CSV table of C-alpha atoms and ligand atoms in Angstrom, one decimal:
chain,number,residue,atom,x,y,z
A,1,UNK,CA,0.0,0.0,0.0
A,2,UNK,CA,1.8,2.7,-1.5
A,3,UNK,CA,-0.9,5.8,-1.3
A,4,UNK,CA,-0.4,8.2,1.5
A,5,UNK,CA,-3.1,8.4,4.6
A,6,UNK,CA,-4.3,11.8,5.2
A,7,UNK,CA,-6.0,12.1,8.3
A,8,UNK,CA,-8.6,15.4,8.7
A,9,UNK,CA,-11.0,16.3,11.5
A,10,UNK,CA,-11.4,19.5,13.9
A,11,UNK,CA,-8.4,20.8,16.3
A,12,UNK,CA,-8.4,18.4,19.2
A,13,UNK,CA,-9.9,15.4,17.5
A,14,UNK,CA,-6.6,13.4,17.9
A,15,UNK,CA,-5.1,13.6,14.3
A,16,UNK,CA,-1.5,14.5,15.5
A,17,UNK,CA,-1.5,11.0,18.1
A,18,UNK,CA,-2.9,9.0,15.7
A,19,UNK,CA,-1.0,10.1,12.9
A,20,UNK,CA,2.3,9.6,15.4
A,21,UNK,CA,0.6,6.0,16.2
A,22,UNK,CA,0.1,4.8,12.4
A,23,UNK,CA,3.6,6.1,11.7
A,24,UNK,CA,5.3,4.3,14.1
A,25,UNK,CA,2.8,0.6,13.2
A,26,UNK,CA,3.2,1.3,9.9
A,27,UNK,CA,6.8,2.9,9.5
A,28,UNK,CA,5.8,5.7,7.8
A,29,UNK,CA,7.0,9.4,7.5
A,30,UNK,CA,4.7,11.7,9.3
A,31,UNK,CA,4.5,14.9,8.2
A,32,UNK,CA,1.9,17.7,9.6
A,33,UNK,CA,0.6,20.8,7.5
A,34,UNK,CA,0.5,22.7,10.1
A,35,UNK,CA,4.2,22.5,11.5
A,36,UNK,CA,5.6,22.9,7.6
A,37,UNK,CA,3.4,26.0,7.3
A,38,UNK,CA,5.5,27.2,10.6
A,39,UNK,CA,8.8,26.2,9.6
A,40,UNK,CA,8.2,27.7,6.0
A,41,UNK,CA,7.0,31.1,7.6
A,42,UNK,CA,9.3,31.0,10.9
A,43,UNK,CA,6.4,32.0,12.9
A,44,UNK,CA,3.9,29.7,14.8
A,45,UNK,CA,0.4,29.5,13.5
A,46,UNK,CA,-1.3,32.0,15.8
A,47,UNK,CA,1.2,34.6,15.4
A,48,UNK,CA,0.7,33.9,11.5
A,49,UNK,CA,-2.9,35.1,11.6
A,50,UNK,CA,-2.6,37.8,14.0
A,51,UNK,CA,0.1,39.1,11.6
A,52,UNK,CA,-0.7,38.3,8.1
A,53,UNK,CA,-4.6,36.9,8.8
A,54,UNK,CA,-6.0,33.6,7.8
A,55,UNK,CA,-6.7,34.0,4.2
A,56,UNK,CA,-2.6,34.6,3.4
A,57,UNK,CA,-2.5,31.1,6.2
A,58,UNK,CA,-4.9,29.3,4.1
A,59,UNK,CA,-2.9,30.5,1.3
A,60,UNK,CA,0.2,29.1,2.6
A,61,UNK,CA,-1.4,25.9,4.1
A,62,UNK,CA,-3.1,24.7,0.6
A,63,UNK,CA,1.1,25.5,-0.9
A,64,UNK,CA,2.0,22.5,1.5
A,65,UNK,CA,-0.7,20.1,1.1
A,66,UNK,CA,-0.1,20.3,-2.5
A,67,UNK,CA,3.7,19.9,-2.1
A,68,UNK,CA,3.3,16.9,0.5
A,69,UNK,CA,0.3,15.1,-1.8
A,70,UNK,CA,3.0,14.6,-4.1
A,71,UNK,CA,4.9,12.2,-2.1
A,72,UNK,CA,3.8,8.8,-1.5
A,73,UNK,CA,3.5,6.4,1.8
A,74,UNK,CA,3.5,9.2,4.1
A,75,UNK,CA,0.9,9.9,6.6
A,76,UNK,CA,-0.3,13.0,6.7
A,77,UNK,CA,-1.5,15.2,9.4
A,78,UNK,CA,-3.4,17.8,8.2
A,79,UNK,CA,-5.0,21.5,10.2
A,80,UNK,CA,-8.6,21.4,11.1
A,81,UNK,CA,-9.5,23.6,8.6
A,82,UNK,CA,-7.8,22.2,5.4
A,83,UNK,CA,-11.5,21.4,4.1
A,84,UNK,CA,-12.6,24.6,3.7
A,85,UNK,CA,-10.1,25.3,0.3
A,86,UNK,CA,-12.0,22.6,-1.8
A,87,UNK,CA,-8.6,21.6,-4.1
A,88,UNK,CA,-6.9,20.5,-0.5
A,89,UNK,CA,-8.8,17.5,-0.6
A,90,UNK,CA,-8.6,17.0,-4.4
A,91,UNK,CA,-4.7,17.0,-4.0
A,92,UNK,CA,-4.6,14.7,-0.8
A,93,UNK,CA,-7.0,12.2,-2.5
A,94,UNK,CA,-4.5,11.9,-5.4
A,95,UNK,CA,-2.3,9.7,-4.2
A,96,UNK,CA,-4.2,9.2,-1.1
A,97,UNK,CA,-6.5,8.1,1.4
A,98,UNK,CA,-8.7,10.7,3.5
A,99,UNK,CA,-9.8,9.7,7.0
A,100,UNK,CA,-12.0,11.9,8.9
A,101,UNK,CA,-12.0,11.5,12.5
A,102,UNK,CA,-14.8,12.5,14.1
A,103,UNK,CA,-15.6,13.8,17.4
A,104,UNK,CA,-18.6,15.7,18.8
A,105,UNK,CA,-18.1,19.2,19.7
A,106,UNK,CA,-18.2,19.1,23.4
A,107,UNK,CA,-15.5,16.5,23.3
A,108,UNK,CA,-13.2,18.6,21.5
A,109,UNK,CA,-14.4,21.7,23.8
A,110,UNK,CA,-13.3,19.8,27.0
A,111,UNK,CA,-10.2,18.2,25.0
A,112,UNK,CA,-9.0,21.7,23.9
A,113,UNK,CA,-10.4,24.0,26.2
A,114,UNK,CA,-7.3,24.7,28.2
A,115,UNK,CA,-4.6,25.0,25.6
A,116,UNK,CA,-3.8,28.9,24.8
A,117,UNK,CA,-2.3,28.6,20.9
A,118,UNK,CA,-5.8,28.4,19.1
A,119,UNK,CA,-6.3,31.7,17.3
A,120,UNK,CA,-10.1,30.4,16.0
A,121,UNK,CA,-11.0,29.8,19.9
A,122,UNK,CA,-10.0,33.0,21.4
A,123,UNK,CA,-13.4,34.0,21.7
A,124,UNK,CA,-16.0,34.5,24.8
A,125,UNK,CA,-17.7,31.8,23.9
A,126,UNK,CA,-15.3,28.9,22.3
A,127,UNK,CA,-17.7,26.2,22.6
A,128,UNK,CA,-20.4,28.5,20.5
A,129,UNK,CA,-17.8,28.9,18.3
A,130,UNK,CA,-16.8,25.2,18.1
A,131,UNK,CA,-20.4,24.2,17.4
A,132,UNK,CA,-20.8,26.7,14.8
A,133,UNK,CA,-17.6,25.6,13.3
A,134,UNK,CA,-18.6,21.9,13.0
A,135,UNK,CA,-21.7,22.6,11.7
A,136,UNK,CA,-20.1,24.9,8.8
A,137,UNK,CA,-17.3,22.1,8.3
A,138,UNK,CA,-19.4,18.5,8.3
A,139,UNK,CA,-20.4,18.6,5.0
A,140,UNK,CA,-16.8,19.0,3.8
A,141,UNK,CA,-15.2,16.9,6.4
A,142,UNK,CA,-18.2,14.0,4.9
A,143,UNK,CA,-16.1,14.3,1.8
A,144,UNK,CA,-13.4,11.7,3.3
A,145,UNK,CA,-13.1,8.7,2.6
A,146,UNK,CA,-13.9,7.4,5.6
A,147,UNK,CA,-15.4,8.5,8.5
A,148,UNK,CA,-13.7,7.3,12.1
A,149,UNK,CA,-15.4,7.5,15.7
A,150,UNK,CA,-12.4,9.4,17.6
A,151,UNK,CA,-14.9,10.0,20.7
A,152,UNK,CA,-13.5,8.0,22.9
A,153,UNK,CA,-10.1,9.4,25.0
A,154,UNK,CA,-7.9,6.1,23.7
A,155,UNK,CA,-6.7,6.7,20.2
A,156,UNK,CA,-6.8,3.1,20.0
A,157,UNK,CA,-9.8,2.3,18.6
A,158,UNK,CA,-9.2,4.7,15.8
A,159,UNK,CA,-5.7,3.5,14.4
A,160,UNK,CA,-7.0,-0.3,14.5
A,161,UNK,CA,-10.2,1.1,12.5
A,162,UNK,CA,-7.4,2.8,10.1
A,163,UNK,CA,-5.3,0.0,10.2
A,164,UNK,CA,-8.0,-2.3,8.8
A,165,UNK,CA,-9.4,-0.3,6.2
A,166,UNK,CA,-6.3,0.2,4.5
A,167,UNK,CA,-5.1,-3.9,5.0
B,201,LIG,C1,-7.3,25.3,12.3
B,201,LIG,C2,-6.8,24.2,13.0
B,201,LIG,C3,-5.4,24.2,13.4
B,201,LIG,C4,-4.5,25.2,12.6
B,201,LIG,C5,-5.1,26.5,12.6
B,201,LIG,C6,-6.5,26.5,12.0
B,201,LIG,C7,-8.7,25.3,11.9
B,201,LIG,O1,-4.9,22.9,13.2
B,201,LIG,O2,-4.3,24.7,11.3
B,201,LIG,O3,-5.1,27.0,13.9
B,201,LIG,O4,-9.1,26.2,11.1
B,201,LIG,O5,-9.5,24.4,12.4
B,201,LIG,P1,-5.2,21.6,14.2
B,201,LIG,O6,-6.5,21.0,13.8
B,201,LIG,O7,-4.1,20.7,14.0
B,201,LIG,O8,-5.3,22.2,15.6
């Protein structure tokens, strides 16, 4: 199985632990949009959008997926909001398989609610925000290949799941 897994989903859905777990089963590369975006700009993410705003981000983000589609075996961990550029998912189903992990928005609230470095959250009300959010984003996050229950707190159940599907 030579095509690359990209995993999708919103912040705090596990993609960065479960890409880390199927690299390390499967022996893959992992490579994560969201770091490359940083290392090509030299600034973390959230100082990236308070300084240049999300639309030159998104810019920059779809630049990597389509560089990083054109590799092969990799697994690929991709920024919550890749969906929302339609091409992103054209290039990562190239050579690809996308997995959508899903998780309801009151898990990821209590799963992310502490952590500081997300610019989307830094709102009064981040769980509003994160329900609004997932409501805008199912329909494109449904555009996966497969969808995978990442509800529960062990990441598991999801990498076996991912594991089968691509046997
Ligand atoms: C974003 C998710 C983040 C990061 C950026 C925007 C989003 O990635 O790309 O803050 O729009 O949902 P993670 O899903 O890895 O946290």
């Amino acid at each position: 199985m030579n095509k690359n897994i990209a995993l999708i989903g919103f912040m705090g859905s596990g993609k960065s632990m479960i890409a880390r777990e199927l690299g390390i089963r499967l022996k893959r590369d992992v490579v994560a949009t969201d770091d490359l975006v940083e290392a090509r700009e030299g600034e973390a993410i959230h100082e990236i959008f308070k300084s240049k705003g999300e639309a030159y981000f998104r810019n920059l983000e779809t630049e990597i997926i389509k560089e990083v589609s054109l590799r092969r075996g990799i697994i690929i961990d991709c920024g919550g909001g890749v969906v929302l550029v339609p091409k992103n998912l054209k290039f990562l189903k190239t050579n690809g398989i996308v997995f959508y992990l899903q998780a309801t928005p009151l898990v990821i609230y209590q799963r992310i609610k502490n952590e500081k470095h997300r610019p989307l959250l830094k709102v009064p009300d981040p769980l509003g925000c994160i329900e609004a959010l997932y409501q805008q984003r199912l329909p494109l996050y449904n555009q996966a290949d497969y969808t995978i229950d990442a509800n529960d707190a062990s990441i598991e159940g999801p990498v076996v799941e991912i594991l089968n599907k691509i046997k």
